[in-house]
Amino acid sequence: MANFIARDITMPNTAKHYDVAVIGGGIVGSATAYFLLKEDPQLRVCVIEPDPAYEFASSLRSSGGCRVQFTGEENIAMSLFSIDFIEHFQETMSTETQAAHVDWVQGGYLFIVPPEHAAQLERNVAFQRSHGCAVDLLSRAELKERFPAMHVDDLGVGAHSPLDGWCDPYGLLWGFRRKAVDLGADYIAARAAAAEADTVKARSIVLDNGETVAAQAFVNAAGAWSAPVAELFGMKLPISPVRRYEHYFTPGSHVGPLPYVKDMSRLAFRSEGNGYSGGLVDGHAARGYCFEVDHDYFENIVWPAVAHRFPAFEAAKCHRTWSGLYEVNELDGNPVIGAWSSGLSNLYTVAGFSGHGMMHAPAAGRGIAELVVHGSYRTIDLSRLGYRRVEDNAPYPEQGIL
Ligand SMILES: Cc1cc2nc3c(=O)[nH]c(=O)nc-3n(C[C@H](O)[C@H](O)[C@H](O)COP(=O)(O)OP(=O)(O)OC[C@H]3O[C@@H](n4cnc5c(N)ncnc54)[C@H](O)[C@@H]3O)c2cc1C
């Protein structure tokens, strides 16, 4: 750790100096700042975040889902840690002046598949159970018994994880941010606009307000903007912004409380108050920073899918549609977490969660903090999610439903 405290004499004199500069102050960047200061309270940490209102940040557009149903060991381990952390968020993260509410709802997740995918889902569940996850397989008859409003004739099997659920992403983001500030982090309301580096290390970043921030380590946590931020340092990240809609809708007749239901077509929705919140992810949507809402999307794409699964949604009414960006890792849909070891070794990335960044922020933030402070992972080994696989063009994808 001592090498991060020592100030480098090659840094510009007029710069603000920090040990670690986190670029991007959404849920992932704020969790990273918090865990850096937990690992080493003496660290000087800043978070560069141009948009204190988070108008476009993915963090505040998330639907809050947290689940253990993955097939990658790292994703499962991150989920187990993060869900436990989120459940106990208020105890851990409240400050002396402000309670940290995340409104955790243990509503469960339900993955449903047609008969031809039953064997794969059964394998996934066996793997998840062997890694300590609570997941029950439900036959078609059991699905009907448990969720009478559901059309099950075309289904093979379901996997229900009762300890999963959802939380309020606003509370999660601000809880992390306030606690990080409480522990000493500086949030700087500006955009990283340029970077200065020598052949082996990043030295400083220039902000769009003209200031320079010099640091011993830099963490790229800019979500859907992480590729252009990497580019400032000369690093290529295959992470693209992909628009995704979320809808709040109500059925024509009673459906009852539902877990977070997901199927192979990437239909995903859950109970929210008196209605339901969710959408159908179009993985082939055009890449780009587009937030425009297509108000026909619900009627043309989502409504037929929900009405097929729950006939009470034949008369569904969509009350609100909003859009946000997934930060999609085009290589394999999993995040890039780690140092750029073959380039600027003090430039770290924690981005590319491809739609799972809210739920994995606590574990990923802790992991990257361990790597920055200790040079190695101390809890969950996230090495396989490192940038090396991008350089080697060696995808490490999930086998489960995305
Ligand atoms: C509709 C929708 C539903 C979702 N549902 C879920 C869900 O149920 N569960 C789940 O886990 N995930 C979900 N996600 C995904 C989740 O929201 C993201 O994975 C997560 O928010 C990523 O967090 P982040 O902090 O990396 O990104 P962001 O919150 O986008 O933060 C990145 C920050 O970087 C800043 N930035 C950009 N450029 C620069 C720059 N040059 N310099 C400095 N800062 C910069 C931005 O201002 C931004 O605030 C959903 C996403 C959407 C859109």
CSV table of C-alpha atoms and ligand atoms in Angstrom, one decimal:
chain,number,residue,atom,x,y,z
A,1,MET,CA,0.0,0.0,0.0
A,2,ALA,CA,2.8,2.4,0.8
A,3,ASN,CA,3.6,2.9,-2.9
A,4,PHE,CA,0.2,4.6,-3.3
A,5,ILE,CA,0.9,7.1,-0.5
A,6,ALA,CA,4.3,8.2,-1.9
A,7,ARG,CA,3.8,11.2,-4.3
A,8,ASP,CA,5.4,11.0,-7.7
A,9,ILE,CA,7.7,13.9,-8.5
A,10,THR,CA,6.8,13.7,-12.2
A,11,MET,CA,3.2,14.8,-11.6
A,12,PRO,CA,2.2,18.3,-12.7
A,13,ASN,CA,2.7,20.8,-9.8
A,14,THR,CA,-0.6,22.5,-10.4
A,15,ALA,CA,-2.6,19.3,-10.3
A,16,LYS,CA,-4.8,18.1,-7.5
A,17,HIS,CA,-3.1,15.0,-6.1
A,18,TYR,CA,-4.9,11.8,-5.1
A,19,ASP,CA,-3.9,8.2,-4.5
A,20,VAL,CA,-6.8,6.9,-6.5
A,21,ALA,CA,-9.0,8.8,-9.0
A,22,VAL,CA,-12.3,6.9,-9.8
A,23,ILE,CA,-13.7,8.0,-13.1
A,24,GLY,CA,-17.5,7.8,-13.0
A,25,GLY,CA,-19.6,8.2,-9.9
A,26,GLY,CA,-22.5,5.9,-10.5
A,27,ILE,CA,-23.3,2.9,-8.4
A,28,VAL,CA,-20.1,1.1,-9.5
A,29,GLY,CA,-17.8,4.1,-9.1
A,30,SER,CA,-19.3,5.1,-5.7
A,31,ALA,CA,-19.1,1.5,-4.4
A,32,THR,CA,-15.5,1.4,-5.5
A,33,ALA,CA,-14.7,4.6,-3.6
A,34,TYR,CA,-16.4,3.3,-0.5
A,35,PHE,CA,-14.5,0.0,-0.5
A,36,LEU,CA,-11.2,1.7,-1.3
A,37,LEU,CA,-11.6,3.7,1.9
A,38,LYS,CA,-12.7,0.7,3.8
A,39,GLU,CA,-9.6,-1.1,2.7
A,40,ASP,CA,-7.4,1.8,3.6
A,41,PRO,CA,-8.9,4.8,5.4
A,42,GLN,CA,-5.8,6.9,4.8
A,43,LEU,CA,-6.2,6.8,1.0
A,44,ARG,CA,-6.9,10.1,-0.8
A,45,VAL,CA,-9.7,9.2,-3.2
A,46,CYS,CA,-11.6,11.3,-5.6
A,47,VAL,CA,-14.5,10.5,-7.8
A,48,ILE,CA,-14.9,12.3,-11.1
A,49,GLU,CA,-18.6,12.6,-11.9
A,50,PRO,CA,-19.8,15.3,-14.3
A,51,ASP,CA,-23.5,14.8,-13.6
A,52,PRO,CA,-24.4,15.1,-9.9
A,53,ALA,CA,-28.1,14.7,-10.8
A,54,TYR,CA,-27.3,11.5,-12.6
A,55,GLU,CA,-29.7,12.4,-15.4
A,56,PHE,CA,-28.4,9.8,-17.8
A,57,ALA,CA,-26.6,7.4,-15.5
A,58,SER,CA,-27.7,3.8,-15.9
A,59,SER,CA,-27.7,3.4,-12.1
A,60,LEU,CA,-30.9,5.4,-11.6
A,61,ARG,CA,-32.7,3.8,-14.5
A,62,SER,CA,-32.1,0.2,-13.3
A,63,SER,CA,-35.1,-1.9,-12.2
A,64,GLY,CA,-33.2,-3.0,-9.1
A,65,GLY,CA,-33.1,-6.7,-9.6
A,66,CYS,CA,-30.6,-8.9,-7.7
A,67,ARG,CA,-30.3,-12.6,-8.3
A,68,VAL,CA,-28.0,-15.6,-7.9
A,69,GLN,CA,-29.2,-17.4,-11.1
A,70,PHE,CA,-25.9,-17.2,-13.1
A,71,THR,CA,-23.6,-19.9,-14.3
A,72,GLY,CA,-20.3,-18.2,-14.0
A,73,GLU,CA,-18.7,-18.8,-10.6
A,74,GLU,CA,-17.6,-15.2,-10.3
A,75,ASN,CA,-21.1,-13.9,-11.1
A,76,ILE,CA,-22.6,-16.3,-8.5
A,77,ALA,CA,-20.1,-15.3,-5.8
A,78,MET,CA,-20.6,-11.6,-6.6
A,79,SER,CA,-24.4,-12.0,-6.3
A,80,LEU,CA,-24.2,-13.9,-3.0
A,81,PHE,CA,-22.0,-11.2,-1.5
A,82,SER,CA,-23.9,-8.3,-3.0
A,83,ILE,CA,-27.4,-9.5,-2.1
A,84,ASP,CA,-26.3,-10.0,1.5
A,85,PHE,CA,-24.7,-6.6,1.5
A,86,ILE,CA,-27.8,-4.9,0.0
A,87,GLU,CA,-30.0,-6.7,2.6
A,88,HIS,CA,-28.0,-5.2,5.4
A,89,PHE,CA,-27.3,-1.9,3.6
A,90,GLN,CA,-29.1,0.3,6.2
A,91,GLU,CA,-27.1,-1.1,9.1
A,92,THR,CA,-23.7,-0.8,7.3
A,93,MET,CA,-24.1,2.3,5.2
A,94,SER,CA,-26.1,4.8,7.2
A,95,THR,CA,-24.1,7.8,8.3
A,96,GLU,CA,-24.5,9.8,11.5
A,97,THR,CA,-26.7,12.2,9.8
A,98,GLN,CA,-28.6,10.1,7.2
A,99,ALA,CA,-30.2,6.6,7.1
A,100,ALA,CA,-29.4,4.6,4.0
A,101,HIS,CA,-32.7,3.0,2.8
A,102,VAL,CA,-32.7,0.7,-0.2
A,103,ASP,CA,-36.2,-0.8,0.3
A,104,TRP,CA,-35.1,-4.4,-0.2
A,105,VAL,CA,-37.9,-6.7,-1.3
A,106,GLN,CA,-37.2,-10.4,-1.1
A,107,GLY,CA,-39.6,-11.2,-3.9
A,108,GLY,CA,-37.5,-14.0,-5.5
A,109,TYR,CA,-36.6,-14.7,-9.2
A,110,LEU,CA,-38.3,-17.2,-11.5
A,111,PHE,CA,-36.6,-18.4,-14.7
A,112,ILE,CA,-38.9,-20.2,-17.0
A,113,VAL,CA,-37.8,-22.3,-20.1
A,114,PRO,CA,-39.5,-24.4,-22.8
A,115,PRO,CA,-39.0,-28.2,-22.7
A,116,GLU,CA,-36.0,-28.2,-25.0
A,117,HIS,CA,-34.0,-26.0,-22.5
A,118,ALA,CA,-35.1,-27.9,-19.4
A,119,ALA,CA,-31.9,-30.0,-19.2
A,120,GLN,CA,-29.7,-26.8,-19.4
A,121,LEU,CA,-31.7,-25.1,-16.6
A,122,GLU,CA,-31.5,-28.2,-14.5
A,123,ARG,CA,-27.7,-28.2,-14.9
A,124,ASN,CA,-27.6,-24.5,-14.0
A,125,VAL,CA,-29.6,-25.0,-10.9
A,126,ALA,CA,-27.4,-28.0,-9.8
A,127,PHE,CA,-24.3,-25.8,-10.3
A,128,GLN,CA,-25.9,-22.9,-8.4
A,129,ARG,CA,-26.9,-25.1,-5.5
A,130,SER,CA,-23.4,-26.6,-5.3
A,131,HIS,CA,-22.2,-23.0,-4.9
A,132,GLY,CA,-24.5,-22.3,-1.9
A,133,CYS,CA,-27.5,-20.7,-3.7
A,134,ALA,CA,-31.1,-21.3,-2.7
A,135,VAL,CA,-32.8,-22.3,-6.0
A,136,ASP,CA,-35.8,-24.7,-6.4
A,137,LEU,CA,-36.7,-26.5,-9.7
A,138,LEU,CA,-40.4,-26.3,-10.4
A,139,SER,CA,-42.2,-28.7,-12.8
A,140,ARG,CA,-44.9,-27.4,-15.1
A,141,ALA,CA,-47.5,-28.6,-12.6
A,142,GLU,CA,-45.7,-27.0,-9.7
A,143,LEU,CA,-45.4,-23.7,-11.7
A,144,LYS,CA,-49.2,-23.7,-12.3
A,145,GLU,CA,-49.9,-24.4,-8.6
A,146,ARG,CA,-47.6,-21.7,-7.4
A,147,PHE,CA,-48.5,-19.1,-10.0
A,148,PRO,CA,-52.1,-19.9,-11.1
A,149,ALA,CA,-52.4,-16.9,-13.4
A,150,MET,CA,-49.5,-18.1,-15.5
A,151,HIS,CA,-49.9,-19.9,-18.9
A,152,VAL,CA,-47.6,-22.9,-18.5
A,153,ASP,CA,-48.5,-25.3,-21.4
A,154,ASP,CA,-45.4,-24.5,-23.5
A,155,LEU,CA,-43.0,-24.5,-20.5
A,156,GLY,CA,-40.7,-27.3,-19.5
A,157,VAL,CA,-39.5,-26.3,-16.1
A,158,GLY,CA,-38.9,-23.2,-13.9
A,159,ALA,CA,-36.1,-22.3,-11.4
A,160,HIS,CA,-37.2,-20.2,-8.4
A,161,SER,CA,-34.7,-18.5,-6.2
A,162,PRO,CA,-36.7,-17.3,-3.2
A,163,LEU,CA,-33.9,-15.3,-1.5
A,164,ASP,CA,-33.4,-13.0,-4.5
A,165,GLY,CA,-35.2,-9.8,-5.0
A,166,TRP,CA,-35.0,-6.1,-5.8
A,167,CYS,CA,-34.1,-2.8,-4.3
A,168,ASP,CA,-34.3,0.9,-4.9
A,169,PRO,CA,-31.3,1.8,-7.0
A,170,TYR,CA,-31.5,5.5,-6.0
A,171,GLY,CA,-31.1,4.6,-2.4
A,172,LEU,CA,-28.2,2.2,-3.3
A,173,LEU,CA,-26.3,4.9,-5.3
A,174,TRP,CA,-26.8,7.7,-2.8
A,175,GLY,CA,-26.0,5.3,0.2
A,176,PHE,CA,-22.7,4.4,-1.4
A,177,ARG,CA,-21.9,8.0,-2.4
A,178,ARG,CA,-22.8,9.6,1.0
A,179,LYS,CA,-20.8,6.9,2.9
A,180,ALA,CA,-17.8,7.3,0.6
A,181,VAL,CA,-17.9,11.1,1.2
A,182,ASP,CA,-18.3,10.4,4.9
A,183,LEU,CA,-15.1,8.4,4.8
A,184,GLY,CA,-13.2,11.1,3.0
A,185,ALA,CA,-13.8,10.8,-0.8
A,186,ASP,CA,-13.9,14.0,-2.8
A,187,TYR,CA,-16.6,14.1,-5.6
A,188,ILE,CA,-15.5,16.4,-8.4
A,189,ALA,CA,-18.3,17.6,-10.7
A,190,ALA,CA,-16.4,17.5,-14.0
A,191,ARG,CA,-15.8,15.2,-16.9
A,192,ALA,CA,-12.5,13.4,-17.6
A,193,ALA,CA,-11.6,14.9,-21.0
A,194,ALA,CA,-8.0,13.9,-21.6
A,195,ALA,CA,-5.3,11.7,-20.0
A,196,GLU,CA,-1.6,12.0,-19.6
A,197,ALA,CA,0.6,8.9,-19.3
A,198,ASP,CA,4.1,7.7,-19.9
A,199,THR,CA,4.9,4.3,-21.4
A,200,VAL,CA,3.9,2.2,-18.4
A,201,LYS,CA,1.7,4.4,-16.2
A,202,ALA,CA,-1.2,6.8,-16.3
A,203,ARG,CA,-0.2,10.0,-14.6
A,204,SER,CA,-3.1,12.4,-14.7
A,205,ILE,CA,-6.4,13.3,-16.2
A,206,VAL,CA,-7.4,16.7,-17.5
A,207,LEU,CA,-11.0,17.7,-16.7
A,208,ASP,CA,-13.4,19.6,-18.8
A,209,ASN,CA,-13.2,22.5,-16.3
A,210,GLY,CA,-9.5,22.8,-17.1
A,211,GLU,CA,-8.3,21.2,-13.8
A,212,THR,CA,-5.8,18.4,-13.7
A,213,VAL,CA,-6.1,15.5,-11.4
A,214,ALA,CA,-2.9,13.5,-10.8
A,215,ALA,CA,-3.1,10.1,-9.1
A,216,GLN,CA,-1.2,6.9,-8.4
A,217,ALA,CA,-4.0,4.8,-9.7
A,218,PHE,CA,-7.1,5.4,-12.0
A,219,VAL,CA,-10.3,3.3,-12.0
A,220,ASN,CA,-12.5,3.5,-15.1
A,221,ALA,CA,-16.0,3.1,-13.7
A,222,ALA,CA,-17.8,5.1,-16.4
A,223,GLY,CA,-20.4,2.4,-17.3
A,224,ALA,CA,-21.8,2.9,-20.8
A,225,TRP,CA,-19.2,5.7,-21.3
A,226,SER,CA,-16.3,3.4,-20.2
A,227,ALA,CA,-15.0,2.8,-23.8
A,228,PRO,CA,-14.5,6.6,-24.6
A,229,VAL,CA,-12.9,7.0,-21.1
A,230,ALA,CA,-10.5,4.1,-21.9
A,231,GLU,CA,-9.8,5.6,-25.2
A,232,LEU,CA,-8.4,8.8,-23.4
A,233,PHE,CA,-5.6,6.5,-22.1
A,234,GLY,CA,-5.2,4.7,-25.5
A,235,MET,CA,-6.9,1.6,-24.3
A,236,LYS,CA,-9.6,-0.3,-26.3
A,237,LEU,CA,-12.6,-1.6,-24.4
A,238,PRO,CA,-15.3,-3.5,-26.4
A,239,ILE,CA,-18.1,-1.9,-24.3
A,240,SER,CA,-21.1,-0.4,-26.1
A,241,PRO,CA,-24.1,1.7,-25.0
A,242,VAL,CA,-27.3,-0.2,-25.8
A,243,ARG,CA,-30.7,1.4,-25.1
A,244,ARG,CA,-33.1,-0.6,-23.1
A,245,TYR,CA,-36.7,0.3,-22.1
A,246,GLU,CA,-38.4,-0.2,-18.8
A,247,HIS,CA,-42.2,-0.1,-18.5
A,248,TYR,CA,-44.6,0.2,-15.6
A,249,PHE,CA,-47.9,-1.5,-16.4
A,250,THR,CA,-51.0,-2.9,-14.9
A,251,PRO,CA,-53.1,-6.0,-15.9
A,252,GLY,CA,-56.8,-6.1,-16.8
A,253,SER,CA,-57.6,-8.5,-14.0
A,254,HIS,CA,-55.9,-9.8,-10.9
A,255,VAL,CA,-52.5,-11.5,-11.3
A,256,GLY,CA,-51.1,-11.3,-7.7
A,257,PRO,CA,-47.6,-10.7,-6.5
A,258,LEU,CA,-44.9,-12.1,-8.9
A,259,PRO,CA,-41.2,-12.7,-8.5
A,260,TYR,CA,-38.9,-11.3,-11.1
A,261,VAL,CA,-40.0,-13.5,-14.0
A,262,LYS,CA,-37.4,-14.1,-16.8
A,263,ASP,CA,-37.7,-16.2,-19.9
A,264,MET,CA,-35.5,-17.1,-22.9
A,265,SER,CA,-36.8,-14.2,-25.0
A,266,ARG,CA,-35.3,-11.9,-22.4
A,267,LEU,CA,-38.8,-10.8,-21.1
A,268,ALA,CA,-38.2,-9.8,-17.6
A,269,PHE,CA,-40.7,-8.2,-15.2
A,270,ARG,CA,-41.7,-8.2,-11.5
A,271,SER,CA,-44.3,-6.8,-9.1
A,272,GLU,CA,-44.0,-3.1,-8.3
A,273,GLY,CA,-46.6,-1.6,-6.0
A,274,ASN,CA,-50.0,-2.3,-7.4
A,275,GLY,CA,-48.6,-3.0,-10.9
A,276,TYR,CA,-45.6,-4.5,-12.6
A,277,SER,CA,-42.3,-3.2,-13.9
A,278,GLY,CA,-40.1,-4.7,-16.6
A,279,GLY,CA,-39.4,-5.0,-20.3
A,280,LEU,CA,-38.0,-7.2,-23.0
A,281,VAL,CA,-34.4,-6.6,-23.8
A,282,ASP,CA,-33.5,-6.3,-27.5
A,283,GLY,CA,-29.9,-7.5,-27.6
A,284,HIS,CA,-29.6,-6.4,-31.2
A,285,ALA,CA,-30.7,-2.8,-30.6
A,286,ALA,CA,-28.6,-0.2,-32.3
A,287,ARG,CA,-25.5,0.9,-30.3
A,288,GLY,CA,-25.3,4.5,-29.3
A,289,TYR,CA,-26.1,7.2,-26.7
A,290,CYS,CA,-29.8,7.4,-27.5
A,291,PHE,CA,-32.5,7.9,-24.8
A,292,GLU,CA,-35.5,8.5,-27.1
A,293,VAL,CA,-38.5,6.4,-26.1
A,294,ASP,CA,-40.4,4.4,-28.7
A,295,HIS,CA,-43.9,4.4,-27.2
A,296,ASP,CA,-45.0,1.6,-29.5
A,297,TYR,CA,-42.4,-0.8,-28.1
A,298,PHE,CA,-44.6,-1.9,-25.3
A,299,GLU,CA,-47.6,-2.6,-27.5
A,300,ASN,CA,-45.6,-4.2,-30.3
A,301,ILE,CA,-43.1,-6.3,-28.4
A,302,VAL,CA,-43.7,-6.5,-24.7
A,303,TRP,CA,-47.4,-6.7,-24.5
A,304,PRO,CA,-47.7,-9.8,-26.7
A,305,ALA,CA,-45.1,-11.6,-24.6
A,306,VAL,CA,-46.6,-10.8,-21.2
A,307,ALA,CA,-50.1,-11.5,-22.4
A,308,HIS,CA,-49.0,-14.9,-23.7
A,309,ARG,CA,-47.5,-15.7,-20.4
A,310,PHE,CA,-50.2,-14.2,-18.2
A,311,PRO,CA,-53.5,-13.9,-20.1
A,312,ALA,CA,-54.7,-11.3,-17.5
A,313,PHE,CA,-52.3,-8.9,-19.3
A,314,GLU,CA,-54.4,-9.1,-22.5
A,315,ALA,CA,-56.0,-5.9,-21.2
A,316,ALA,CA,-52.7,-4.5,-19.8
A,317,LYS,CA,-52.3,-0.8,-19.6
A,318,CYS,CA,-48.8,0.7,-19.9
A,319,HIS,CA,-48.5,3.8,-17.7
A,320,ARG,CA,-44.9,4.8,-18.2
A,321,THR,CA,-41.9,3.9,-20.4
A,322,TRP,CA,-38.4,5.1,-19.8
A,323,SER,CA,-35.1,4.3,-21.4
A,324,GLY,CA,-31.6,3.8,-20.1
A,325,LEU,CA,-28.3,2.3,-21.3
A,326,TYR,CA,-27.0,-1.1,-20.8
A,327,GLU,CA,-23.1,-1.1,-20.9
A,328,VAL,CA,-22.7,-4.2,-23.1
A,329,ASN,CA,-19.4,-6.0,-23.3
A,330,GLU,CA,-19.5,-7.1,-26.9
A,331,LEU,CA,-17.0,-9.9,-26.3
A,332,ASP,CA,-19.0,-12.0,-23.9
A,333,GLY,CA,-21.6,-10.0,-21.9
A,334,ASN,CA,-19.5,-10.2,-18.7
A,335,PRO,CA,-17.8,-7.2,-17.0
A,336,VAL,CA,-14.2,-6.3,-17.4
A,337,ILE,CA,-12.7,-6.1,-13.9
A,338,GLY,CA,-8.9,-5.6,-13.4
A,339,ALA,CA,-5.8,-3.8,-14.3
A,340,TRP,CA,-4.5,-3.1,-17.8
A,341,SER,CA,-1.4,-5.2,-17.0
A,342,SER,CA,0.0,-5.2,-20.5
A,343,GLY,CA,-0.4,-1.4,-20.9
A,344,LEU,CA,-0.7,1.3,-18.2
A,345,SER,CA,-0.6,-1.0,-15.2
A,346,ASN,CA,-2.1,1.6,-12.8
A,347,LEU,CA,-5.3,1.9,-15.0
A,348,TYR,CA,-8.1,-0.3,-13.7
A,349,THR,CA,-11.4,-1.1,-15.3
A,350,VAL,CA,-14.7,-2.0,-13.6
A,351,ALA,CA,-17.3,-1.8,-16.3
A,352,GLY,CA,-19.2,-3.8,-19.0
A,353,PHE,CA,-21.7,-5.5,-16.6
A,354,SER,CA,-24.1,-5.7,-19.6
A,355,GLY,CA,-27.2,-5.1,-17.4
A,356,HIS,CA,-26.1,-6.6,-14.1
A,357,GLY,CA,-24.0,-3.7,-12.7
A,358,MET,CA,-26.4,-2.6,-10.0
A,359,MET,CA,-26.6,-6.0,-8.4
A,360,HIS,CA,-22.8,-6.6,-8.8
A,361,ALA,CA,-21.6,-3.2,-7.7
A,362,PRO,CA,-20.9,-4.1,-4.1
A,363,ALA,CA,-18.8,-7.1,-4.9
A,364,ALA,CA,-17.1,-5.6,-7.9
A,365,GLY,CA,-16.4,-2.4,-6.0
A,366,ARG,CA,-14.9,-4.4,-3.2
A,367,GLY,CA,-12.9,-6.6,-5.6
A,368,ILE,CA,-11.3,-3.7,-7.5
A,369,ALA,CA,-10.5,-1.9,-4.2
A,370,GLU,CA,-8.6,-5.0,-3.1
A,371,LEU,CA,-6.7,-5.2,-6.3
A,372,VAL,CA,-5.8,-1.5,-6.2
A,373,VAL,CA,-4.8,-1.5,-2.5
A,374,HIS,CA,-3.2,-5.0,-2.1
A,375,GLY,CA,-2.3,-5.9,-5.7
A,376,SER,CA,-4.4,-9.1,-5.5
A,377,TYR,CA,-7.9,-10.2,-4.7
A,378,ARG,CA,-8.5,-11.0,-1.0
A,379,THR,CA,-12.1,-12.3,-1.2
A,380,ILE,CA,-13.6,-13.3,-4.5
A,381,ASP,CA,-11.0,-14.1,-7.2
A,382,LEU,CA,-12.2,-12.1,-10.2
A,383,SER,CA,-9.0,-12.7,-12.3
A,384,ARG,CA,-10.9,-14.5,-15.0
A,385,LEU,CA,-12.9,-11.3,-15.6
A,386,GLY,CA,-9.7,-9.3,-16.3
A,387,TYR,CA,-8.8,-7.4,-19.5
A,388,ARG,CA,-6.5,-10.2,-20.6
A,389,ARG,CA,-9.4,-12.2,-22.1
A,390,VAL,CA,-10.3,-9.1,-24.2
A,391,GLU,CA,-6.7,-9.0,-25.5
A,392,ASP,CA,-6.7,-12.7,-26.1
A,393,ASN,CA,-10.1,-12.5,-27.8
A,394,ALA,CA,-11.2,-15.4,-25.4
A,395,PRO,CA,-14.8,-14.9,-24.4
A,396,TYR,CA,-16.0,-16.1,-21.0
A,397,PRO,CA,-19.8,-16.0,-21.4
A,398,GLU,CA,-22.7,-17.0,-19.1
A,399,GLN,CA,-24.6,-20.2,-20.0
A,400,GLY,CA,-27.8,-19.1,-18.3
A,401,ILE,CA,-30.6,-16.7,-19.3
A,402,LEU,CA,-29.2,-13.2,-19.6
B,1,LIG,C1,-33.7,-0.1,-17.9
B,1,LIG,C2,-32.6,-0.7,-17.2
B,1,LIG,C3,-32.8,-1.7,-16.2
B,1,LIG,C4,-31.8,-2.3,-15.5
B,1,LIG,N1,-32.1,-3.2,-14.6
B,1,LIG,C5,-31.1,-3.8,-13.8
B,1,LIG,C6,-31.3,-4.7,-12.8
B,1,LIG,O1,-32.5,-5.1,-12.6
B,1,LIG,N2,-30.3,-5.2,-12.1
B,1,LIG,C7,-29.0,-4.8,-12.3
B,1,LIG,O2,-28.1,-5.3,-11.6
B,1,LIG,N3,-28.7,-3.9,-13.3
B,1,LIG,C8,-29.7,-3.4,-14.1
B,1,LIG,N4,-29.4,-2.5,-15.0
B,1,LIG,C9,-28.0,-2.2,-15.4
B,1,LIG,C10,-27.4,-1.3,-14.3
B,1,LIG,O3,-28.3,-0.1,-14.3
B,1,LIG,C11,-26.0,-0.9,-14.8
B,1,LIG,O4,-25.3,-2.1,-15.0
B,1,LIG,C12,-25.3,-0.1,-13.6
B,1,LIG,O5,-26.1,1.0,-13.3
B,1,LIG,C13,-24.0,0.4,-14.1
B,1,LIG,O6,-23.5,1.3,-13.1
B,1,LIG,P1,-22.3,2.2,-13.4
B,1,LIG,O7,-22.0,3.0,-12.2
B,1,LIG,O8,-21.2,1.4,-14.0
B,1,LIG,O9,-22.8,3.2,-14.6
B,1,LIG,P2,-23.6,4.6,-14.5
B,1,LIG,O10,-24.6,4.6,-13.4
B,1,LIG,O11,-24.0,4.9,-15.9
B,1,LIG,O12,-22.4,5.6,-14.0
B,1,LIG,C14,-21.4,5.9,-14.9
B,1,LIG,C15,-21.1,7.4,-14.7
B,1,LIG,O13,-20.0,7.8,-15.4
B,1,LIG,C16,-20.1,9.2,-15.7
B,1,LIG,N5,-19.2,9.5,-16.8
B,1,LIG,C17,-19.5,9.4,-18.1
B,1,LIG,N6,-18.4,9.9,-18.8
B,1,LIG,C18,-17.5,10.4,-17.9
B,1,LIG,C19,-16.3,11.0,-18.0
B,1,LIG,N7,-15.7,11.3,-19.2
B,1,LIG,N8,-15.6,11.4,-16.9
B,1,LIG,C20,-16.2,11.1,-15.7
B,1,LIG,N9,-17.4,10.5,-15.5
B,1,LIG,C21,-18.0,10.1,-16.6
B,1,LIG,C22,-21.6,9.3,-16.0
B,1,LIG,O14,-22.0,10.7,-15.8
B,1,LIG,C23,-22.3,8.3,-15.1
B,1,LIG,O15,-22.8,8.9,-13.9
B,1,LIG,C24,-30.4,-1.9,-15.8
B,1,LIG,C25,-30.2,-0.9,-16.7
B,1,LIG,C26,-31.2,-0.3,-17.4
B,1,LIG,C27,-30.9,0.7,-18.4
